[in-house]
Amino acid sequence: KTFRGKIDEEVIGSLEEILLAADIGVATTDALLEGLKAAYRKGEIQSQAQVLDYLKAHLKEKLGGAGGKLNMAEKPPTVILVCGVNGCGKTTSIAKLTYYFAQQGKKVLLCASDTFRAAAVDQLNTWADRLGVAITRGQQGADPASVAHDAHEKALKGGFDVLIVDTAGRLHNDKNLMRELEKIARVGKKHVPDSPHEVLLVLDATTGQNAIRQAEAFTEAIQVTGIVLAKLDGTAKGGMIVPIREELGIPVKFVGLGERPTDLAPFDADTFVEGMFS
Amino acid sequence: SLSDSFQGAFDRLFSGGKLTAQNIDEGLREVRKALLEADVSVSVVKEFIANVKESAVGQLQVEGVDPSQQIVKIVSDELVRLMGPIDTRIKINNERPTVIMMVGLQGSGKTTTTGKLAKYLVEKKKKKPLLVAADLQRPAAIEQLHVLGESLGVPVYSEQPGEKKKGLTGLFSRQTRAAEVCRNGIKHAENSGRNVVILDTAGRLHIDDELMKELEDVKKLTKPDNIFLVCDAMTGQDAVHSAKQFNDRMAIDGVILTKLDGDTRGGAALSIKAVTGKTIKFIGTGEKLDRLEEFHPERMASRILG
Ligand SMILES: Nc1nc2c(ncn2[C@@H]2O[C@H](COP(=O)(O)OP(=O)(O)OP(=O)(O)O)[C@@H](O)[C@H]2O)c(=O)[nH]1
Ligand SMILES: Nc1nc2c(ncn2[C@@H]2O[C@H](COP(=O)(O)OP(=O)(O)OP(=O)(O)O)[C@@H](O)[C@H]2O)c(=O)[nH]1
Ligand SMILES: [Mg+2]
Ligand SMILES: [Mg+2]
């Protein structure tokens, strides 16, 4: 028989603090708690003790389904474009993805399309050397789109399986830089019509609610197909991915767990949600 | 300077025209929501609301003032008071080169801000800075600092990995190297007439005990006159954890908040000040090296309140 009571306000209060402290955000937290109260009234939750398990299961279901699943091209090369705001972890995440593909025996070409920031090309070049993969670069200050264009040509001619394009960090409210990003994404289609097959937005796990704005703006410019949640090895919980999945339908595909090439893991909703409440 | 929605919510709440215990609570719920949406940490919001409530209740007696304006003013004044004062002071050492140590999480903007500080010190304070590349870990970190130094005409001190300087006992662990590079850099400044040294350290997690110890070793060996924590303005709830750890272990002298040219509300500013008690001295407002400004609490307060 069903328990038609009300969840203890203290229980709701402490859950609210956990969710807010995890960067889930006010609106999403309120909606989750309302959902809990409704489930309790309907008898889907039978006792106070079940409240947390119900919430965890609900979140796990919301976030699952896309961990580690990248869109691969029908025939090579698969083109992966990596974007995000300044310092979030794009270049390092690319090193990790490169290692991930190299382990699978795939031939990777890197494209250094950050032609703006000091030593950005050097940084990616160092990774290319360490990982033993080819890299296309342009001159400092060269048009990033032209470097990307050349990389697509080289990827085809050189029989590469995967082309990963690194772009400069940019704030999503900078109209010129977002236009530049659109151009970088578009220019490869001349040689590889379905490029980019995967557009990965890298989010820094320590970012707050602004992450939602970032996801909105980047996806408006160049349809984001997946998120890499970097720096999850810190103390931040990365809860912004919940409203991002809920409101924008963008899934997290990988998480960054450190600064080495091996520190990448396919996103696992169970692990993530448990981590949020630990 | 508060957004219409915020002011509007208050106008509805206080349309009765009087500040009462009940509508104070409802008004403060709106404030709480605004602060949380702005990324102010949950514990900081709690304390802030409790303090504001006290002042609000105390002002119940004030006749003739529109209550919603009253609450807005109390909240805004309290934010400004908490995050202030304006304090761009950099401690100068008159005995030897002034040492500034930059610390913070990965990607927060330390290297870029090192360049910005150098430009500020040259142009505004007529100093002769030397930049020290103390990040021996990140690929091309040393090159990055050299490029910035070159663009400013400011010298950069760095050592190649495995390079041995007089006095080393052959320990090439990263831990001893960073501190020694810094100490050698300061010696180099003394020998070349540079009067400020800025140490650009590697980004690290506040929970990485080994790397936090590396910072303590650098501090012990170089005795910095200023330790600045460089924080990303878009940081969320985690700001209280990282800032607290860096301050507890390093005793920072001030904070520099970066990437404020973005559209983040920046509630981390309040969290960081609340949990460290250290002032935010400067803000970064762009990638170019001239994009360093003084921190203004009133502007930050109205940005946080949205
Ligand atoms: N702890 C930790 N650090 C990371 C992770 N991912 C990246 N980093 C570090 O974050 C810093 C910035 O990483 P980058 O890869 O240069 O970031 P980016 O987005 O390419 O930066 P810009 O190109 O300047 O916008 C570096 O110190 C990285 O080592 C992660 O998953 N965990
Ligand atoms: N838009 C904007 N970008 C900034 C600002 N400050 C730094 N950046 C950018 O943020 C990114 C990271 O800056 P870095 O100076 O490399 O950061 P860091 O803290 O030295 O990084 P690590 O050494 O890897 O920890 C770069 O793309 C910078 O150009 C700022 O105020 N505004
Ligand atoms: Mg990069
Ligand atoms: Mg750096």
mmCIF file of N, CA, C and O in Angstrom, chain A residues 10-84:
data_model
loop_
_atom_site.group_PDB
_atom_site.id
_atom_site.type_symbol
_atom_site.label_atom_id
_atom_site.label_comp_id
_atom_site.label_asym_id
_atom_site.label_seq_id
_atom_site.Cartn_x
_atom_site.Cartn_y
_atom_site.Cartn_z
ATOM 1 N N GLU A 10 13.365 18.833 6.155
ATOM 2 C CA GLU A 10 14.813 18.790 6.404
ATOM 3 C C GLU A 10 15.518 17.976 5.343
ATOM 4 O O GLU A 10 16.615 18.304 4.905
ATOM 5 N N VAL A 11 14.865 16.854 4.935
ATOM 6 C CA VAL A 11 15.440 15.998 3.898
ATOM 7 C C VAL A 11 15.533 16.790 2.597
ATOM 8 O O VAL A 11 16.559 16.791 1.915
ATOM 9 N N ILE A 12 14.443 17.487 2.254
ATOM 10 C CA ILE A 12 14.426 18.310 1.044
ATOM 11 C C ILE A 12 15.519 19.374 1.131
ATOM 12 O O ILE A 12 16.259 19.604 0.170
ATOM 13 N N GLY A 13 15.625 20.008 2.286
ATOM 14 C CA GLY A 13 16.624 21.058 2.487
ATOM 15 C C GLY A 13 18.050 20.574 2.288
ATOM 16 O O GLY A 13 18.858 21.230 1.633
ATOM 17 N N SER A 14 18.347 19.392 2.845
ATOM 18 C CA SER A 14 19.734 18.925 2.716
ATOM 19 C C SER A 14 20.020 18.454 1.297
ATOM 20 O O SER A 14 21.130 18.617 0.797
ATOM 21 N N LEU A 15 18.992 17.890 0.614
ATOM 22 C CA LEU A 15 19.193 17.502 -0.792
ATOM 23 C C LEU A 15 19.404 18.747 -1.640
ATOM 24 O O LEU A 15 20.243 18.767 -2.552
ATOM 25 N N GLU A 16 18.632 19.801 -1.328
ATOM 26 C CA GLU A 16 18.764 21.040 -2.090
ATOM 27 C C GLU A 16 20.185 21.573 -1.996
ATOM 28 O O GLU A 16 20.774 21.977 -2.998
ATOM 29 N N GLU A 17 20.758 21.549 -0.790
ATOM 30 C CA GLU A 17 22.118 22.056 -0.618
ATOM 31 C C GLU A 17 23.120 21.256 -1.423
ATOM 32 O O GLU A 17 24.034 21.813 -2.038
ATOM 33 N N ILE A 18 22.957 19.920 -1.442
ATOM 34 C CA ILE A 18 23.878 19.065 -2.200
ATOM 35 C C ILE A 18 23.787 19.389 -3.687
ATOM 36 O O ILE A 18 24.790 19.540 -4.380
ATOM 37 N N LEU A 19 22.558 19.486 -4.187
ATOM 38 C CA LEU A 19 22.364 19.740 -5.616
ATOM 39 C C LEU A 19 22.910 21.114 -6.003
ATOM 40 O O LEU A 19 23.602 21.269 -7.009
ATOM 41 N N LEU A 20 22.619 22.137 -5.192
ATOM 42 C CA LEU A 20 23.108 23.482 -5.503
ATOM 43 C C LEU A 20 24.631 23.521 -5.428
ATOM 44 O O LEU A 20 25.289 24.119 -6.288
ATOM 45 N N ALA A 21 25.194 22.868 -4.411
ATOM 46 C CA ALA A 21 26.652 22.871 -4.248
ATOM 47 C C ALA A 21 27.346 22.127 -5.377
ATOM 48 O O ALA A 21 28.538 22.297 -5.604
ATOM 49 N N ALA A 22 26.597 21.287 -6.083
ATOM 50 C CA ALA A 22 27.151 20.522 -7.206
ATOM 51 C C ALA A 22 27.047 21.297 -8.510
ATOM 52 O O ALA A 22 27.356 20.765 -9.578
ATOM 53 N N ASP A 23 26.604 22.560 -8.453
ATOM 54 C CA ASP A 23 26.440 23.414 -9.633
ATOM 55 C C ASP A 23 25.294 22.980 -10.537
ATOM 56 O O ASP A 23 25.286 23.301 -11.728
ATOM 57 N N ILE A 24 24.290 22.305 -9.965
ATOM 58 C CA ILE A 24 23.138 21.906 -10.778
ATOM 59 C C ILE A 24 22.286 23.118 -11.127
ATOM 60 O O ILE A 24 21.595 23.142 -12.136
ATOM 61 N N GLY A 25 22.334 24.152 -10.294
ATOM 62 C CA GLY A 25 21.591 25.370 -10.611
ATOM 63 C C GLY A 25 20.231 25.415 -9.933
ATOM 64 O O GLY A 25 19.645 24.387 -9.609
ATOM 65 N N VAL A 26 19.739 26.635 -9.726
ATOM 66 C CA VAL A 26 18.491 26.837 -8.981
ATOM 67 C C VAL A 26 17.288 26.213 -9.680
ATOM 68 O O VAL A 26 16.533 25.437 -9.078
ATOM 69 N N ALA A 27 17.092 26.524 -10.951
ATOM 70 C CA ALA A 27 15.895 26.062 -11.657
ATOM 71 C C ALA A 27 15.837 24.539 -11.731
ATOM 72 O O ALA A 27 14.799 23.926 -11.449
ATOM 73 N N THR A 28 16.947 23.911 -12.095
ATOM 74 C CA THR A 28 16.975 22.455 -12.220
ATOM 75 C C THR A 28 16.799 21.799 -10.851
ATOM 76 O O THR A 28 16.108 20.782 -10.721
ATOM 77 N N THR A 29 17.412 22.381 -9.819
ATOM 78 C CA THR A 29 17.268 21.846 -8.463
ATOM 79 C C THR A 29 15.797 21.898 -8.033
ATOM 80 O O THR A 29 15.254 20.910 -7.529
ATOM 81 N N ASP A 30 15.166 23.047 -8.239
ATOM 82 C CA ASP A 30 13.743 23.176 -7.876
ATOM 83 C C ASP A 30 12.910 22.128 -8.605
ATOM 84 O O ASP A 30 12.046 21.471 -8.017
ATOM 85 N N ALA A 31 13.161 21.963 -9.903
ATOM 86 C CA ALA A 31 12.387 20.996 -10.692
ATOM 87 C C ALA A 31 12.609 19.571 -10.174
ATOM 88 O O ALA A 31 11.659 18.781 -10.064
ATOM 89 N N LEU A 32 13.859 19.246 -9.838
ATOM 90 C CA LEU A 32 14.148 17.899 -9.325
ATOM 91 C C LEU A 32 13.428 17.660 -8.001
ATOM 92 O O LEU A 32 12.860 16.579 -7.774
ATOM 93 N N LEU A 33 13.426 18.666 -7.129
ATOM 94 C CA LEU A 33 12.801 18.504 -5.815
ATOM 95 C C LEU A 33 11.283 18.427 -5.940
ATOM 96 O O LEU A 33 10.625 17.650 -5.237
ATOM 97 N N GLU A 34 10.718 19.222 -6.874
ATOM 98 C CA GLU A 34 9.282 19.132 -7.122
ATOM 99 C C GLU A 34 8.930 17.731 -7.612
ATOM 100 O O GLU A 34 7.919 17.127 -7.221
ATOM 101 N N GLY A 35 9.784 17.201 -8.487
ATOM 102 C CA GLY A 35 9.577 15.850 -9.011
ATOM 103 C C GLY A 35 9.587 14.813 -7.901
ATOM 104 O O GLY A 35 8.801 13.862 -7.898
ATOM 105 N N LEU A 36 10.489 15.010 -6.919
ATOM 106 C CA LEU A 36 10.560 14.084 -5.784
ATOM 107 C C LEU A 36 9.269 14.127 -4.982
ATOM 108 O O LEU A 36 8.702 13.090 -4.604
ATOM 109 N N LYS A 37 8.802 15.356 -4.696
ATOM 110 C CA LYS A 37 7.590 15.507 -3.887
ATOM 111 C C LYS A 37 6.395 14.872 -4.600
ATOM 112 O O LYS A 37 5.554 14.209 -3.985
ATOM 113 N N ALA A 38 6.338 15.066 -5.933
ATOM 114 C CA ALA A 38 5.229 14.495 -6.706
ATOM 115 C C ALA A 38 5.284 12.970 -6.674
ATOM 116 O O ALA A 38 4.263 12.294 -6.506
ATOM 117 N N ALA A 39 6.502 12.422 -6.828
ATOM 118 C CA ALA A 39 6.667 10.966 -6.810
ATOM 119 C C ALA A 39 6.248 10.400 -5.453
ATOM 120 O O ALA A 39 5.686 9.305 -5.357
ATOM 121 N N TYR A 40 6.528 11.158 -4.411
ATOM 122 C CA TYR A 40 6.175 10.730 -3.049
ATOM 123 C C TYR A 40 4.663 10.708 -2.884
ATOM 124 O O TYR A 40 4.098 9.765 -2.356
ATOM 125 N N ARG A 41 4.016 11.768 -3.373
ATOM 126 C CA ARG A 41 2.547 11.846 -3.261
ATOM 127 C C ARG A 41 1.912 10.690 -4.018
ATOM 128 O O ARG A 41 0.943 10.083 -3.571
ATOM 129 N N LYS A 42 2.453 10.396 -5.202
ATOM 130 C CA LYS A 42 1.858 9.334 -6.032
ATOM 131 C C LYS A 42 2.198 7.941 -5.513
ATOM 132 O O LYS A 42 1.732 6.946 -6.039
ATOM 133 N N GLY A 43 3.078 7.872 -4.543
ATOM 134 C CA GLY A 43 3.443 6.570 -3.987
ATOM 135 C C GLY A 43 4.573 5.877 -4.719
ATOM 136 O O GLY A 43 4.890 4.717 -4.451
ATOM 137 N N GLU A 44 5.216 6.601 -5.670
ATOM 138 C CA GLU A 44 6.354 5.988 -6.359
ATOM 139 C C GLU A 44 7.544 5.860 -5.419
ATOM 140 O O GLU A 44 8.440 5.040 -5.628
ATOM 141 N N ILE A 45 7.577 6.749 -4.427
ATOM 142 C CA ILE A 45 8.570 6.613 -3.352
ATOM 143 C C ILE A 45 7.781 6.223 -2.111
ATOM 144 O O ILE A 45 6.774 6.857 -1.794
ATOM 145 N N GLN A 46 8.239 5.179 -1.447
ATOM 146 C CA GLN A 46 7.433 4.633 -0.358
ATOM 147 C C GLN A 46 7.874 5.111 1.029
ATOM 148 O O GLN A 46 7.150 4.972 1.991
ATOM 149 N N SER A 47 9.088 5.621 1.106
ATOM 150 C CA SER A 47 9.551 6.058 2.441
ATOM 151 C C SER A 47 10.666 7.079 2.281
ATOM 152 O O SER A 47 11.265 7.209 1.215
ATOM 153 N N GLN A 48 10.977 7.782 3.352
ATOM 154 C CA GLN A 48 12.043 8.790 3.344
ATOM 155 C C GLN A 48 13.360 8.156 2.887
ATOM 156 O O GLN A 48 14.143 8.750 2.173
ATOM 157 N N ALA A 49 13.584 6.922 3.313
ATOM 158 C CA ALA A 49 14.859 6.252 3.018
ATOM 159 C C ALA A 49 15.060 6.066 1.518
ATOM 160 O O ALA A 49 16.182 5.958 1.045
ATOM 161 N N GLN A 50 13.960 6.024 0.773
ATOM 162 C CA GLN A 50 14.070 5.770 -0.673
ATOM 163 C C GLN A 50 14.292 7.034 -1.486
ATOM 164 O O GLN A 50 14.567 6.964 -2.692
ATOM 165 N N VAL A 51 14.150 8.181 -0.833
ATOM 166 C CA VAL A 51 14.202 9.449 -1.570
ATOM 167 C C VAL A 51 15.529 9.625 -2.328
ATOM 168 O O VAL A 51 15.536 9.932 -3.529
ATOM 169 N N LEU A 52 16.639 9.413 -1.638
ATOM 170 C CA LEU A 52 17.947 9.622 -2.274
ATOM 171 C C LEU A 52 18.164 8.664 -3.438
ATOM 172 O O LEU A 52 18.624 9.055 -4.506
ATOM 173 N N ASP A 53 17.824 7.390 -3.236
ATOM 174 C CA ASP A 53 17.998 6.402 -4.313
ATOM 175 C C ASP A 53 17.165 6.761 -5.528
ATOM 176 O O ASP A 53 17.607 6.617 -6.670
ATOM 177 N N TYR A 54 15.949 7.248 -5.269
ATOM 178 C CA TYR A 54 15.066 7.639 -6.366
ATOM 179 C C TYR A 54 15.693 8.777 -7.152
ATOM 180 O O TYR A 54 15.731 8.777 -8.391
ATOM 181 N N LEU A 55 16.209 9.768 -6.430
ATOM 182 C CA LEU A 55 16.823 10.939 -7.067
ATOM 183 C C LEU A 55 18.041 10.524 -7.895
ATOM 184 O O LEU A 55 18.214 10.941 -9.042
ATOM 185 N N LYS A 56 18.878 9.677 -7.326
ATOM 186 C CA LYS A 56 20.071 9.212 -8.041
ATOM 187 C C LYS A 56 19.678 8.469 -9.313
ATOM 188 O O LYS A 56 20.246 8.701 -10.390
ATOM 189 N N ALA A 57 18.690 7.580 -9.186
ATOM 190 C CA ALA A 57 18.269 6.785 -10.347
ATOM 191 C C ALA A 57 17.719 7.697 -11.437
ATOM 192 O O ALA A 57 17.986 7.512 -12.631
ATOM 193 N N HIS A 58 16.963 8.699 -11.002
ATOM 194 C CA HIS A 58 16.375 9.655 -11.944
ATOM 195 C C HIS A 58 17.478 10.386 -12.708
ATOM 196 O O HIS A 58 17.431 10.542 -13.938
ATOM 197 N N LEU A 59 18.527 10.843 -11.981
ATOM 198 C CA LEU A 59 19.633 11.569 -12.604
ATOM 199 C C LEU A 59 20.431 10.660 -13.539
ATOM 200 O O LEU A 59 20.816 11.062 -14.635
ATOM 201 N N LYS A 60 20.661 9.429 -13.099
ATOM 202 C CA LYS A 60 21.438 8.507 -13.923
ATOM 203 C C LYS A 60 20.732 8.243 -15.252
ATOM 204 O O LYS A 60 21.373 8.171 -16.306
ATOM 205 N N GLU A 61 19.417 8.152 -15.170
ATOM 206 C CA GLU A 61 18.663 7.883 -16.389
ATOM 207 C C GLU A 61 18.742 9.079 -17.339
ATOM 208 O O GLU A 61 18.897 8.939 -18.558
ATOM 209 N N LYS A 62 18.649 10.283 -16.738
ATOM 210 C CA LYS A 62 18.699 11.527 -17.518
ATOM 211 C C LYS A 62 20.003 11.669 -18.281
ATOM 212 O O LYS A 62 20.045 12.185 -19.389
ATOM 213 N N LEU A 63 21.114 11.269 -17.615
ATOM 214 C CA LEU A 63 22.436 11.594 -18.148
ATOM 215 C C LEU A 63 23.062 10.511 -19.021
ATOM 216 O O LEU A 63 24.067 10.728 -19.663
ATOM 217 N N GLY A 64 22.460 9.333 -19.019
ATOM 218 C CA GLY A 64 23.102 8.203 -19.687
ATOM 219 C C GLY A 64 22.943 8.178 -21.195
ATOM 220 O O GLY A 64 22.330 9.051 -21.792
ATOM 221 N N GLY A 65 23.520 7.151 -21.779
ATOM 222 C CA GLY A 65 23.241 6.839 -23.177
ATOM 223 C C GLY A 65 24.323 7.203 -24.181
ATOM 224 O O GLY A 65 24.339 6.665 -25.294
ATOM 225 N N ALA A 66 25.210 8.158 -23.851
ATOM 226 C CA ALA A 66 26.132 8.589 -24.913
ATOM 227 C C ALA A 66 27.600 8.510 -24.513
ATOM 228 O O ALA A 66 28.458 8.948 -25.267
ATOM 229 N N GLY A 67 27.860 7.955 -23.347
ATOM 230 C CA GLY A 67 29.242 7.927 -22.877
ATOM 231 C C GLY A 67 30.169 7.211 -23.840
ATOM 232 O O GLY A 67 29.911 6.074 -24.232
ATOM 233 N N GLY A 68 31.233 7.879 -24.248
ATOM 234 C CA GLY A 68 32.243 7.255 -25.101
ATOM 235 C C GLY A 68 31.834 7.061 -26.552
ATOM 236 O O GLY A 68 32.610 6.547 -27.358
ATOM 237 N N LYS A 69 30.613 7.452 -26.917
ATOM 238 C CA LYS A 69 30.150 7.179 -28.280
ATOM 239 C C LYS A 69 30.386 8.367 -29.197
ATOM 240 O O LYS A 69 29.601 9.312 -29.214
ATOM 241 N N LEU A 70 31.454 8.322 -29.968
ATOM 242 C CA LEU A 70 31.735 9.407 -30.912
ATOM 243 C C LEU A 70 31.139 9.079 -32.272
ATOM 244 O O LEU A 70 31.097 7.915 -32.672
ATOM 245 N N ASN A 71 30.691 10.118 -32.988
ATOM 246 C CA ASN A 71 30.167 9.915 -34.348
ATOM 247 C C ASN A 71 31.338 9.645 -35.288
ATOM 248 O O ASN A 71 32.158 10.523 -35.526
ATOM 249 N N MET A 72 31.427 8.440 -35.808
ATOM 250 C CA MET A 72 32.517 8.114 -36.726
ATOM 251 C C MET A 72 31.995 8.208 -38.165
ATOM 252 O O MET A 72 30.830 7.895 -38.450
ATOM 253 N N ALA A 73 32.837 8.661 -39.076
ATOM 254 C CA ALA A 73 32.432 8.822 -40.478
ATOM 255 C C ALA A 73 32.266 7.454 -41.143
ATOM 256 O O ALA A 73 32.881 6.482 -40.733
ATOM 257 N N GLU A 74 31.419 7.428 -42.180
ATOM 258 C CA GLU A 74 31.223 6.168 -42.913
ATOM 259 C C GLU A 74 32.543 5.707 -43.506
ATOM 260 O O GLU A 74 32.915 4.539 -43.416
ATOM 261 N N LYS A 75 33.224 6.652 -44.184
ATOM 262 C CA LYS A 75 34.588 6.307 -44.603
ATOM 263 C C LYS A 75 35.530 7.415 -44.155
ATOM 264 O O LYS A 75 35.147 8.577 -44.106
ATOM 265 N N PRO A 76 36.777 7.056 -43.823
ATOM 266 C CA PRO A 76 37.673 8.039 -43.212
ATOM 267 C C PRO A 76 37.958 9.214 -44.164
ATOM 268 O O PRO A 76 37.829 9.066 -45.365
ATOM 269 N N PRO A 77 38.342 10.361 -43.628
ATOM 270 C CA PRO A 77 38.618 10.591 -42.209
ATOM 271 C C PRO A 77 37.381 11.027 -41.424
ATOM 272 O O PRO A 77 36.509 11.701 -41.961
ATOM 273 N N THR A 78 37.351 10.641 -40.148
ATOM 274 C CA THR A 78 36.383 11.217 -39.219
ATOM 275 C C THR A 78 36.976 12.540 -38.762
ATOM 276 O O THR A 78 38.152 12.588 -38.378
ATOM 277 N N VAL A 79 36.185 13.592 -38.813
ATOM 278 C CA VAL A 79 36.696 14.897 -38.395
ATOM 279 C C VAL A 79 36.070 15.297 -37.066
ATOM 280 O O VAL A 79 34.839 15.308 -36.928
ATOM 281 N N ILE A 80 36.930 15.587 -36.093
ATOM 282 C CA ILE A 80 36.455 16.024 -34.779
ATOM 283 C C ILE A 80 36.934 17.452 -34.556
ATOM 284 O O ILE A 80 38.128 17.733 -34.600
ATOM 285 N N LEU A 81 35.993 18.351 -34.349
ATOM 286 C CA LEU A 81 36.320 19.756 -34.080
ATOM 287 C C LEU A 81 36.180 19.993 -32.578
ATOM 288 O O LEU A 81 35.168 19.601 -31.984
ATOM 289 N N VAL A 82 37.187 20.599 -31.969
ATOM 290 C CA VAL A 82 37.157 20.822 -30.515
ATOM 291 C C VAL A 82 37.096 22.315 -30.229
ATOM 292 O O VAL A 82 37.913 23.086 -30.734
ATOM 293 N N CYS A 83 36.108 22.728 -29.418
ATOM 294 C CA CYS A 83 35.933 24.151 -29.126
ATOM 295 C C CYS A 83 35.662 24.370 -27.640
ATOM 296 O O CYS A 83 35.427 23.419 -26.902
ATOM 297 N N GLY A 84 35.684 25.624 -27.227
ATOM 298 C CA GLY A 84 35.399 25.940 -25.829
ATOM 299 C C GLY A 84 36.048 27.247 -25.422
ATOM 300 O O GLY A 84 36.842 27.815 -26.175
#
